[in-house]
Coordinates of C-alpha atoms in Angstrom, one line a residue:
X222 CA -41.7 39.9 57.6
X223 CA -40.0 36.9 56.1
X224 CA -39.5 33.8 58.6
X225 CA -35.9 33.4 59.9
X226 CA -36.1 29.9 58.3
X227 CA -36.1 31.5 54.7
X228 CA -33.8 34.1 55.1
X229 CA -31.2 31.2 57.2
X230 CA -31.4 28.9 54.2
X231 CA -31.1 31.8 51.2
X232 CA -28.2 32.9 53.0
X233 CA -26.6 29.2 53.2
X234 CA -27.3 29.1 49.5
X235 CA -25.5 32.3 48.5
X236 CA -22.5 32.4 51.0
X237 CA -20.9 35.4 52.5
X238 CA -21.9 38.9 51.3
X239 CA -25.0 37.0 48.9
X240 CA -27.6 37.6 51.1
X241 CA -28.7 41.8 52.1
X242 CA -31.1 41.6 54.8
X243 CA -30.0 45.2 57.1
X244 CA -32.1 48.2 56.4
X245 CA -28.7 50.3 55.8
X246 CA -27.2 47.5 53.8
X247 CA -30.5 47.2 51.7
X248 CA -31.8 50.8 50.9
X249 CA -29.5 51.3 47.9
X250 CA -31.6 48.5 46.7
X251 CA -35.0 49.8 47.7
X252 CA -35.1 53.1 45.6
X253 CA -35.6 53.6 42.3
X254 CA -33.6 56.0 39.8
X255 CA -36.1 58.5 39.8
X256 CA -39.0 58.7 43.1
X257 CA -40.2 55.3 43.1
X258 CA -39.4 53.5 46.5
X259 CA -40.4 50.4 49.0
X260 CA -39.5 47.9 51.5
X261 CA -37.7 44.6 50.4
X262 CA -37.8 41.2 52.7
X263 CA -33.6 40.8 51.8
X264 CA -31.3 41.4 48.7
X265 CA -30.2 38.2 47.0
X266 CA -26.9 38.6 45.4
X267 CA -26.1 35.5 43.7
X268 CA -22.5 35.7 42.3
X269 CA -23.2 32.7 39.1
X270 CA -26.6 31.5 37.3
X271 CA -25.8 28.7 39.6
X272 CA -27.0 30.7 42.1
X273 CA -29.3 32.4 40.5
X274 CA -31.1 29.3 40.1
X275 CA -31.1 28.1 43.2
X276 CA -32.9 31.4 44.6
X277 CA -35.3 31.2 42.1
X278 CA -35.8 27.3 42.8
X279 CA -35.9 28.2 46.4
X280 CA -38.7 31.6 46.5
X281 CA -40.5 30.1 43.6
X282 CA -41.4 26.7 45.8
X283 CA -42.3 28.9 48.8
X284 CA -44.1 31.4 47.1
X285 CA -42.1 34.2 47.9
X286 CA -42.1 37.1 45.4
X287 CA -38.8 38.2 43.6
X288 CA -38.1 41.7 41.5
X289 CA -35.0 41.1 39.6
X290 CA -32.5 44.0 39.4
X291 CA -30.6 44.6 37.2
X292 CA -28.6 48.7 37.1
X293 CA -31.9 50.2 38.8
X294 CA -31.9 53.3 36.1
X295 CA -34.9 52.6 34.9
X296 CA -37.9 54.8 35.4
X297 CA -41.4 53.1 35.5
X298 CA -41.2 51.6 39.2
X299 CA -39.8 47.9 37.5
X300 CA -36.7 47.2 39.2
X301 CA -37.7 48.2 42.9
X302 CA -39.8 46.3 45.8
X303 CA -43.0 47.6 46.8
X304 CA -44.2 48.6 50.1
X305 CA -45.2 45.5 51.6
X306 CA -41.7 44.2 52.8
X307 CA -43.0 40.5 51.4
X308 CA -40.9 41.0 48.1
X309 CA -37.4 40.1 47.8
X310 CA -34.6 42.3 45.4
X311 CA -32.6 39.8 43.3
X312 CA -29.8 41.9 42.1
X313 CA -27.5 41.1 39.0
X314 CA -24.7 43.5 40.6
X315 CA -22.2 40.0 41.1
X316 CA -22.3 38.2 37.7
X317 CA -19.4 39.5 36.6
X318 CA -17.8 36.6 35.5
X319 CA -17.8 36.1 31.6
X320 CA -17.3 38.6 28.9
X321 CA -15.7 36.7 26.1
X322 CA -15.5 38.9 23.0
X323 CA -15.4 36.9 19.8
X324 CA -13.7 38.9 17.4
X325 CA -14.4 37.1 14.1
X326 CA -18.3 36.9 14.9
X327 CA -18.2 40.7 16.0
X328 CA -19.8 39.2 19.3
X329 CA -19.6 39.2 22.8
X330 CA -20.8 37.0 25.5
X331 CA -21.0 39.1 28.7
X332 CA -22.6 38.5 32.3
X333 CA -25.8 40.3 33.2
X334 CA -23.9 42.3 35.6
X335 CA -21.5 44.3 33.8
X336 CA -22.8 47.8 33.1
X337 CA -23.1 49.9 29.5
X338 CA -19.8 51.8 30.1
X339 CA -17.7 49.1 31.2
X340 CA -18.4 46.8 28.2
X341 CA -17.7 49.9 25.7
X342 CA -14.9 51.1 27.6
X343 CA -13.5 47.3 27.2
X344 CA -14.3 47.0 23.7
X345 CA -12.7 50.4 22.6
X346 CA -9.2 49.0 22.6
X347 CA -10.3 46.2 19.9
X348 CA -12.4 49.0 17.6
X349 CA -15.7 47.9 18.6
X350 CA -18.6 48.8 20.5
X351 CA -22.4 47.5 21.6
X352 CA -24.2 50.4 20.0
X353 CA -26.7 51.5 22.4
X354 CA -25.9 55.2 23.5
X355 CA -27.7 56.5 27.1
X356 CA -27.8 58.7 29.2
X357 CA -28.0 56.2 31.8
X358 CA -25.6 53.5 32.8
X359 CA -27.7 50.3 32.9
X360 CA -26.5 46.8 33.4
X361 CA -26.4 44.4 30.6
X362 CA -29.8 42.0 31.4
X363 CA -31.4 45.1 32.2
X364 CA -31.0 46.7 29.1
X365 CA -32.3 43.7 27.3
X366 CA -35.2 42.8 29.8
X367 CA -36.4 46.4 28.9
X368 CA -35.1 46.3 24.9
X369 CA -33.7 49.7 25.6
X370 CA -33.0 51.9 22.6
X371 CA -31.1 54.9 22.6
X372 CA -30.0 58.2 20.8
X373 CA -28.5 56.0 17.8
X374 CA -31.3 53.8 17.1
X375 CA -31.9 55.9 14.2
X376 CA -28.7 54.0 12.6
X377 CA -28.0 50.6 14.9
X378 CA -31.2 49.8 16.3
X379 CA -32.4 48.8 19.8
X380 CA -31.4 45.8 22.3
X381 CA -33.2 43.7 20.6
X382 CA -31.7 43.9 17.0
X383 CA -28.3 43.6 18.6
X384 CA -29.0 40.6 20.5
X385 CA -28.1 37.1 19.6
X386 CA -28.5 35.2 22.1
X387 CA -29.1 34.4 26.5
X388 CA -28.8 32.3 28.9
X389 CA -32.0 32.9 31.3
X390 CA -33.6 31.3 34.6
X391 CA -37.3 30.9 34.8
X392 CA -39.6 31.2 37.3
X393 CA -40.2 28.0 38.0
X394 CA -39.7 25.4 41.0
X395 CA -37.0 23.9 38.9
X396 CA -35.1 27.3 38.3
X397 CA -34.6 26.2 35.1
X398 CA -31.5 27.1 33.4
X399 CA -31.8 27.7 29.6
X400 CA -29.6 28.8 27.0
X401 CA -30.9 30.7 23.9
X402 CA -28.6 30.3 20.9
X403 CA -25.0 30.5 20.0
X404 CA -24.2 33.8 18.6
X405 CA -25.4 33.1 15.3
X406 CA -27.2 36.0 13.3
X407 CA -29.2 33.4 11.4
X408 CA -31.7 30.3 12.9
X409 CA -34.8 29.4 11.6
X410 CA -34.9 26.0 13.4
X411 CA -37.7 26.9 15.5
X412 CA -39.2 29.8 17.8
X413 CA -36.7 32.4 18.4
X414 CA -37.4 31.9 22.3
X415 CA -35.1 34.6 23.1
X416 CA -37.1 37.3 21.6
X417 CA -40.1 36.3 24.2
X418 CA -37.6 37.5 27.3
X419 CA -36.5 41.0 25.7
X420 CA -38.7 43.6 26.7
X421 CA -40.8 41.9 28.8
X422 CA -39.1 43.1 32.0
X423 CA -38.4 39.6 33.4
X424 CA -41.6 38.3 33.8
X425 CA -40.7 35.4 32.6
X426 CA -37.3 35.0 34.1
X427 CA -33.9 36.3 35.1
X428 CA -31.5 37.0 32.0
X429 CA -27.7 36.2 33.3
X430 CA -25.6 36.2 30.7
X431 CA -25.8 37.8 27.0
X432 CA -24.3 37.5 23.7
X433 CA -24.6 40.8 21.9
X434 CA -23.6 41.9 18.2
X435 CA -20.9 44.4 17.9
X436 CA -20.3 47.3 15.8
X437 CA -17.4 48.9 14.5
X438 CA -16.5 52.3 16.8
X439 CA -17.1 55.3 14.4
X440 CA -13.8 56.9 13.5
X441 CA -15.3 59.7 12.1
X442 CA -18.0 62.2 13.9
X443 CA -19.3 65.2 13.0
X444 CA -22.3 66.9 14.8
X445 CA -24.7 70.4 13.9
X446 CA -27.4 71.7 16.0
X447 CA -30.5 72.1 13.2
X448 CA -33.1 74.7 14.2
X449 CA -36.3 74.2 12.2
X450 CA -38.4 76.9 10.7
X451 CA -41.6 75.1 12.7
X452 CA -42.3 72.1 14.3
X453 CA -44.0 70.8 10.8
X454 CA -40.8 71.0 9.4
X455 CA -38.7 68.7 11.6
X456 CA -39.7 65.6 10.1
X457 CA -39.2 67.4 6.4
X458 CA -35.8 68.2 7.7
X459 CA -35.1 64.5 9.0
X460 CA -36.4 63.2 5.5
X461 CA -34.4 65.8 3.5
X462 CA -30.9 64.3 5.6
X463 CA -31.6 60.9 5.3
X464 CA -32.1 61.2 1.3
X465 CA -28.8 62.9 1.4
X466 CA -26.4 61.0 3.8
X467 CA -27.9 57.4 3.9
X468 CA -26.1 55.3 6.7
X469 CA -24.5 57.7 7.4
X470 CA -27.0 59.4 9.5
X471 CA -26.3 58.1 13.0
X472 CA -28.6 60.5 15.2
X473 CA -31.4 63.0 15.2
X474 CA -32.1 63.8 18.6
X475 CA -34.3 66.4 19.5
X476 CA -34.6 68.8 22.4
X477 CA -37.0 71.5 23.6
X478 CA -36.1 75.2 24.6
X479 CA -37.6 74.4 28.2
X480 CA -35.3 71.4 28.8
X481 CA -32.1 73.4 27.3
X482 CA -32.5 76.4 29.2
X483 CA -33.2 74.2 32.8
X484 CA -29.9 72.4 31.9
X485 CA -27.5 75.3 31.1
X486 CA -28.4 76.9 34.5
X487 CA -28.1 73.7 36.5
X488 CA -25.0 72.2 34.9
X489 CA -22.1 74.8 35.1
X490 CA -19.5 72.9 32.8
X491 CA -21.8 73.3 30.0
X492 CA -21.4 76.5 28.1
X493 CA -24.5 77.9 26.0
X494 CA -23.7 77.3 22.1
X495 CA -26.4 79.2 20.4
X496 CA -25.8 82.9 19.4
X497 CA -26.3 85.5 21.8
X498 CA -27.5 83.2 24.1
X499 CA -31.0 83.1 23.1
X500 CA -31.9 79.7 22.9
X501 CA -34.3 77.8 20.0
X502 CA -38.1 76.9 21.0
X503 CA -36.3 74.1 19.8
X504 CA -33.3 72.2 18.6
X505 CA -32.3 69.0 16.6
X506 CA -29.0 67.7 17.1
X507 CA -28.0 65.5 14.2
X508 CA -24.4 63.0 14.1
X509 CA -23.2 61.7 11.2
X510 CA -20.4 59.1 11.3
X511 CA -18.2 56.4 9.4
X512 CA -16.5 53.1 11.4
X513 CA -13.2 53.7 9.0
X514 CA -10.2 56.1 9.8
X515 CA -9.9 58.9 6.8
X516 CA -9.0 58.4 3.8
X517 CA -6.6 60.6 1.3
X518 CA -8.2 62.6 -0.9
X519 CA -11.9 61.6 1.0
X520 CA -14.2 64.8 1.8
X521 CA -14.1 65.5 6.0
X522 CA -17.3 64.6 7.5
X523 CA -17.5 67.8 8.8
X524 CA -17.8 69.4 5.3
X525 CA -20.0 66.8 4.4
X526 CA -22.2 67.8 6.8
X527 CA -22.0 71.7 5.5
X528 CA -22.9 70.8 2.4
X529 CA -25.5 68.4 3.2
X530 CA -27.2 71.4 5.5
X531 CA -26.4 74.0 2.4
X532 CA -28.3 72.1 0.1
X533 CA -31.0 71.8 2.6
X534 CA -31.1 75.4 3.1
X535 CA -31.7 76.1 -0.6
X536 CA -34.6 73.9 -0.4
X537 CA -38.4 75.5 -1.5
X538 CA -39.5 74.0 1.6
X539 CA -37.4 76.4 3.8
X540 CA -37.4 73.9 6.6
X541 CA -34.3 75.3 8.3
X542 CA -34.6 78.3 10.3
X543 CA -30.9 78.3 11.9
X544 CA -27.9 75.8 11.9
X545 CA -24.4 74.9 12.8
X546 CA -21.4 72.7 12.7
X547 CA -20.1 72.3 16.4
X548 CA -18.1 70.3 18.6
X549 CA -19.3 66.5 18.9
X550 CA -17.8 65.9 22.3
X551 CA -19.6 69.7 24.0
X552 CA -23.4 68.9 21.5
X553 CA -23.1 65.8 22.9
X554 CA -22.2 66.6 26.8
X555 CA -25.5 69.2 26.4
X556 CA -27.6 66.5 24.9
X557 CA -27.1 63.8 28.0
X558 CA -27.3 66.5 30.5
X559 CA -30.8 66.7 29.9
X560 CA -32.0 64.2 32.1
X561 CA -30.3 65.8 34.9
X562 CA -31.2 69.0 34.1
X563 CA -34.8 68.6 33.6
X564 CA -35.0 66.9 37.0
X565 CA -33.4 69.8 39.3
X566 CA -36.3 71.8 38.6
X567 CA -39.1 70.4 40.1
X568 CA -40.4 67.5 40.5
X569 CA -41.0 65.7 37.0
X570 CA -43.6 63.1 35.3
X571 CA -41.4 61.3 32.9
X572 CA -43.0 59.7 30.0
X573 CA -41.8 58.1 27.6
X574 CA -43.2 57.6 24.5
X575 CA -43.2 56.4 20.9
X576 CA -44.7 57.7 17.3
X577 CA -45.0 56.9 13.7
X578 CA -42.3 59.6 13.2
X579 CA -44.5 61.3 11.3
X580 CA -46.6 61.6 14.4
X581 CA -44.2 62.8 17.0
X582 CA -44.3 66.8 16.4
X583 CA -48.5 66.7 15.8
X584 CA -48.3 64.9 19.3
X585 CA -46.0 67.4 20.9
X586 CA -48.1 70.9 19.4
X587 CA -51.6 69.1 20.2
X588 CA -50.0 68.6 24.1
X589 CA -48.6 72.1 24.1
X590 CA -52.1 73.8 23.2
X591 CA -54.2 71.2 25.7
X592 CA -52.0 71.7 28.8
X593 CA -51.7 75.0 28.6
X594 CA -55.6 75.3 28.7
X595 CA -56.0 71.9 31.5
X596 CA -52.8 72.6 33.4
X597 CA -51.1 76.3 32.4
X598 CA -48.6 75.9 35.4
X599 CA -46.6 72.9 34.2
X600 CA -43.6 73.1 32.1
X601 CA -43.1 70.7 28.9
X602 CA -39.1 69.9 29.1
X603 CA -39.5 67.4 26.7
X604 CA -36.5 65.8 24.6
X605 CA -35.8 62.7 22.7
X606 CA -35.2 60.5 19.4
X607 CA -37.1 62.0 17.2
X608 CA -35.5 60.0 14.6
X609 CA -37.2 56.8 15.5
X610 CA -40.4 58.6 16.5
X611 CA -39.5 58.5 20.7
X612 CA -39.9 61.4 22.8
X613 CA -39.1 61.3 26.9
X614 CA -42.3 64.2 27.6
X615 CA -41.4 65.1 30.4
X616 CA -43.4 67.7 32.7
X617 CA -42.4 70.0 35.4
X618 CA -45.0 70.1 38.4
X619 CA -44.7 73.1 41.0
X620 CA -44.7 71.9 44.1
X621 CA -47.3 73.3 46.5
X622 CA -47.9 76.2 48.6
X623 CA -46.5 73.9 52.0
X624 CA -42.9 72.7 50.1
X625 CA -44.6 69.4 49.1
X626 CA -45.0 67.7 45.8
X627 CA -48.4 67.8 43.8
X628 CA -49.1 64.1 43.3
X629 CA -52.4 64.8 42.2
X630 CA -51.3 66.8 40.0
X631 CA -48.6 64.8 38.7
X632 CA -51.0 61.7 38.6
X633 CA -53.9 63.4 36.7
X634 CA -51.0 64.5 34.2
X635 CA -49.8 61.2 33.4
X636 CA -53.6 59.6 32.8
X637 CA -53.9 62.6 30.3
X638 CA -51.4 62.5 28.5
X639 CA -51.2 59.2 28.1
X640 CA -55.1 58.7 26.9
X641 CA -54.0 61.1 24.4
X642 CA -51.0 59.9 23.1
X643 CA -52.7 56.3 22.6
X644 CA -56.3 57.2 21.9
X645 CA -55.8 60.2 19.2
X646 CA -52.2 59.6 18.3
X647 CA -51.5 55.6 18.0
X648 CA -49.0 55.9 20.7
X649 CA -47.1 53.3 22.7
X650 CA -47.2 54.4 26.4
X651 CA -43.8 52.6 26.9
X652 CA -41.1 53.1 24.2
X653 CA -38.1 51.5 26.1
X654 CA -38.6 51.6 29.7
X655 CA -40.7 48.6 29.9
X656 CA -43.8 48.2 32.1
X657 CA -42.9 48.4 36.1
X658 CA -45.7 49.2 38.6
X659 CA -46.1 52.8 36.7
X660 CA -47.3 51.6 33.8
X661 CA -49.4 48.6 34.8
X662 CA -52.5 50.2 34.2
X663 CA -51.8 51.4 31.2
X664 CA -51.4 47.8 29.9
X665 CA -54.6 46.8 31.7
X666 CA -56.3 49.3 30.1
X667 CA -55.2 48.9 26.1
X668 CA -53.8 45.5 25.9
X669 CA -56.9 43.3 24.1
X670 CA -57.8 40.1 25.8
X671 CA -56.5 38.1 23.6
X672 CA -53.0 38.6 24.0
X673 CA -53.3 39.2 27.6
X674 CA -54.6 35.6 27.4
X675 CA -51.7 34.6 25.7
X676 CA -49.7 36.3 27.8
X677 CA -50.8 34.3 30.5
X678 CA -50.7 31.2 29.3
X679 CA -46.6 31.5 28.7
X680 CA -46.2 32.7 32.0
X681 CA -47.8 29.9 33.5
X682 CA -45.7 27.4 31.1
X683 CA -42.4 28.9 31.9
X684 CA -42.7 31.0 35.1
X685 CA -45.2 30.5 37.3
X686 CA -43.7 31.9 40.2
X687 CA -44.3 35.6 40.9
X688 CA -41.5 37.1 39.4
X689 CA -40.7 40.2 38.4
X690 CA -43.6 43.5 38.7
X691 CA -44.9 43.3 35.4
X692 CA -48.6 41.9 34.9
X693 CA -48.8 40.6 31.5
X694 CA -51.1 37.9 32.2

């Protein structure tokens, strides 16, 4: 337990309703999106990077351990306390101060603390948007501190191609305040420190305010579900659409049989789509879209689409087994239901990993064959951007004969795989979900020295404090 002394001054520092220290008041804080769970010494809530700073100052010169906190969707144990009760939550939840959208630079500079939905939903009125699409709804500083990605990377990128700048704290004694650019796209006077606090889930320090690039909001959508002939033919079907609509090509997301079939029984609103009801081993959904409203005389993207997909179809390869024009809003709704879906069946290793796209579908038949041999009573619901070579594999445990979870199971499940997907496959064990307790040892393990060492040395120079429940060091 934290002395009283501590907790007295942290709460002078951070006023009324800064400082969380009540078991009730605090266990929002202490559990994770997904399983993952402890026991935090208080919740800081500091309300400016002011504050922010001065709890950093304070913990870093006392030695008392922070985990930054940003929407807590995340899925690798990096946003939650462990179970000691020694580590304090500082949660992002208050800076929600700035958001200053400059039009002519197609930027915006927004506080760490304002969530994915919000900043689109404030943005649609002036025709733009941050283009990273989730199933999640993740806070600003968290999506960055992880470099989150998305189902439209395919076309805009992750967080870190659409950010231009930060203003961070870092672990030091100082809690040193830094700002990182000005919303310019192009600076080569130096090291582009910035880049060093994306994706390195704020090990180095606390990101409180961002300045994002903006896109133009499609004004044009059409969507088909694709079903290939065989897994070897997905990626001939993905090259095949992106020779024939360019840019164009926003998404190309796929989904397994398993996961569909979990999430059309769990989620009532969604209706089956696919004919007779049988659903596809499995199914691509591709989006194409344009940021301009249409034009007289200009072919419907809708048609496009047909015609693109007929062309396909004609093809020697005969890559296309089934597919068909539907809905955006309903292919959509079925797409992000997934999650949700997947995880009302069991209980579920989530994994999330990353290919050379050429990779991906090798990955997924070489995992089918193995586990059904090693482990014939999980389930693969797997699903995920196959566009950019990402897949979240998820796996279905069955619980055991008493009602409980298999955790041995579920742990000798994620060492496998994983050894797999890096060893034989050239995998990252974390595509966008950053490291967190879960995948610790994972970086241990296939992380040379060398840049460990490095690693470690920046850490030291601009954090030394423990911050944060990555290791990189």
């Amino acid at each position: 337990m934290l002395a009283r002394e501590h907790i007295d001054t942290l709460g002078a520092l951070l006023g009324a309703g800064g400082l969380l220290t009540a078991e009730a008041d605090m266990a929002g804080y202490e559990r994770g999106a997904r399983y993952d769970s402890g026991r935090a010494a208080f919740v800081a809530r500091p309300a400016s990077t002011e504050a922010v700073s001065a709890v950093v100052a304070y913990c870093a010169r006392h030695a008392i351990a922070l985990v930054p906190q940003s929407g807590n969707t995340g899925l690798v144990a990096g946003s939650t306390p462990d179970a000691t009760g020694t580590q304090g939550v500082l949660s992002l939840d208050r800076l929600r101060s700035t958001f200053e959208l400059d039009f002519d630079n197609r930027s915006l500079r927004v506080d760490a603390g304002f969530r994915l939905s919000e900043i689109n939903a404030r943005l649609e009125p002036h025709g733009l948007f941050f283009p990273i699409d989730l199933g999640a709804d993740p806070m600003a500083g968290g999506m960055v501190a992880s470099n989150t990605g998305g189902a439209r990377f395919l076309r805009f990128g992750d967080v870190r191609r659409n950010t231009l700048g930060m203003k961070v704290v870092l672990g030091d004694a100082a809690g040193t305040v830094v700002d990182f650019g000005a919303g310019l796209r192009k600076d080569n006077t130096g090291v582009d420190w910035k880049q060093h606090f994306i994706g390195t889930s704020g090990a180095f320090g606390v990101i409180t305010e961002c300045i994002f690039n903006l896109e133009r909001l499609p004004q044009q959508v059409a969507t088909a579900y694709l079903v290939p002939r065989s897994p070897e033919h997905v990626t001939v079907l993905l090259n095949a659409m992106e020779e024939r609509l360019g840019t164009y090509l926003s998404a190309f997301e796929g989904m397994s049989g398993a996961a569909i079939t979990r999430t059309l029984a769990h989620v009532e609103a969604l209706r089956n789509p696919f004919p007779g009801g049988a659903v596809p081993d499995f199914v691509i959904l591709a989006e194409v879209s344009r940021s301009w409203l249409p034009r007289a005389a200009e072919q419907q993207l809708d048609a496009v689409l047909e015609e693109v997909l007929a062309d396909i179809w004609s093809l020697p390869e005969e890559s296309l087994g089934d597919a068909f024009v539907g809905p955006v809003h309903e292919m959509w709704a079925l797409r992000h239901a997934l999650s949700e879906g997947v995880k009302s069946s069991g209980y579920v290793v989530g994994l999330d990993l990353s290919f050379r796209r050429g990779e991906l579908m090798r990955f997924r038949q070489h995992m089918s064959d193995l586990l059904a041999l090693e482990f014939p009573a999980v389930a693969i619901c797997d699903f995920g951007h196959v566009g950019d070579g990402g897949v979240h594999f998820n796996l279905v445990v069955p619980k055991l004969a008493d009602g409980t979870n298999d955790m041995a199971t579920a742990e000798a499940l994620r060492e496998r795989v994983i050894s797999v997907a890096v060893e034989e496959h050239g995998a990252s064990f974390s595509a966008e979900h950053g490291l967190g307790r879960r995948n610790q040892r994972f970086y241990d393990r296939y992380t040379t020295e060398k840049l460990k060492s490095m690693a470690a040395q920046l850490k030291q120079a601009v954090a030394p404090a423990p911050i944060g429940t990555a290791r990189l060091g």
